[in-house]
C-alpha positions as a Python dict, from the first residue, in 0.01 Angstrom:
ca = {
    (1, 'X'): (0, 0, 0),
    (2, 'X'): (-90, -19, 364),
    (3, 'X'): (-367, -240, 499),
    (4, 'X'): (-513, -245, 849),
    (5, 'X'): (-717, -515, 1015),
    (6, 'X'): (-1075, -434, 1113),
    (7, 'X'): (-951, -409, 1472),
    (8, 'X'): (-686, -151, 1371),
    (9, 'X'): (-392, -391, 1403),
    (10, 'X'): (-184, -537, 1121),
    (11, 'X'): (-393, -712, 857),
    (12, 'X'): (-386, -1089, 807),
    (13, 'X'): (-99, -1159, 559),
    (14, 'X'): (-309, -1415, 372),
    (15, 'X'): (-585, -1158, 311),
    (16, 'X'): (-326, -899, 204),
    (17, 'X'): (-186, -1149, -49),
    (18, 'X'): (-535, -1221, -185),
    (19, 'X'): (-617, -851, -220),
    (20, 'X'): (-279, -778, -384),
    (21, 'X'): (-348, -1055, -635),
    (22, 'X'): (-695, -912, -699),
    (23, 'X'): (-547, -569, -769),
    (24, 'X'): (-234, -668, -962),
    (25, 'X'): (-293, -1005, -1130),
    (26, 'X'): (-527, -1098, -1413),
    (27, 'X'): (-580, -1464, -1324),
    (28, 'X'): (-949, -1545, -1278),
    (29, 'X'): (-959, -1602, -901),
    (30, 'X'): (-1295, -1661, -731),
    (31, 'X'): (-1226, -1367, -498),
    (32, 'X'): (-1160, -1137, -794),
    (33, 'X'): (-1497, -1215, -948),
    (34, 'X'): (-1694, -1108, -639),
    (35, 'X'): (-1835, -758, -653),
    (36, 'X'): (-1621, -537, -424),
    (37, 'X'): (-1943, -395, -278),
    (38, 'X'): (-2075, -740, -177),
    (39, 'X'): (-2083, -827, 193),
    (40, 'X'): (-1853, -1129, 140),
    (41, 'X'): (-1592, -938, -63),
    (42, 'X'): (-1238, -1007, 61),
    (43, 'X'): (-1139, -646, 6),
    (44, 'X'): (-1395, -538, 269),
    (45, 'X'): (-1228, -755, 534),
    (46, 'X'): (-906, -551, 541),
    (47, 'X'): (-941, -178, 492),
    (48, 'X'): (-685, -13, 268),
    (49, 'X'): (-526, 261, 478),
    (50, 'X'): (-297, 397, 205),
    (51, 'X'): (-273, 341, -171),
    (52, 'X'): (-9, 526, -377),
    (53, 'X'): (-165, 740, -647),
    (54, 'X'): (79, 611, -908),
    (55, 'X'): (-46, 254, -861),
    (56, 'X'): (-413, 340, -906),
    (57, 'X'): (-405, 336, -1286),
    (58, 'X'): (-193, 19, -1286),
    (59, 'X'): (-451, -158, -1069),
    (60, 'X'): (-734, -28, -1282),
    (61, 'X'): (-565, -150, -1602),
    (62, 'X'): (-509, -493, -1448),
    (63, 'X'): (-877, -519, -1356),
    (64, 'X'): (-976, -435, -1714),
    (65, 'X'): (-732, -697, -1846),
    (66, 'X'): (-875, -954, -1602),
    (67, 'X'): (-1226, -886, -1732),
    (68, 'X'): (-1110, -926, -2092),
    (69, 'X'): (-913, -1246, -2031),
    (70, 'X'): (-1203, -1392, -1831),
    (71, 'X'): (-1454, -1306, -2105),
    (72, 'X'): (-1226, -1465, -2366),
    (73, 'X'): (-1166, -1776, -2157),
    (74, 'X'): (-795, -1707, -2134),
    (75, 'X'): (-597, -1815, -1827),
    (76, 'X'): (-294, -1587, -1824),
    (77, 'X'): (-103, -1445, -1525),
    (78, 'X'): (-3, -1080, -1520),
    (79, 'X'): (364, -1175, -1516),
    (80, 'X'): (325, -1325, -1864),
    (81, 'X'): (155, -1011, -1993),
    (82, 'X'): (409, -772, -1840),
    (83, 'X'): (702, -977, -1968),
    (84, 'X'): (594, -892, -2325),
}
């Protein structure tokens, strides 16, 4: 994955970490529960310049798992789920 700052330079590492957690972790983070189309969405602050096609379905699956764990009141990290 490659992120760029809004000014075209390297993205803020803290924002990259938050977005990576949104995409690849199922923990219910406040940032993950904000609609990605909302003006205050973290993902809008650092444009994604490149996203490998192979990771798209992984990210999508994680987001579905996050929704399920949130709806069920479970607080589980993705590492615990992947460890299986």
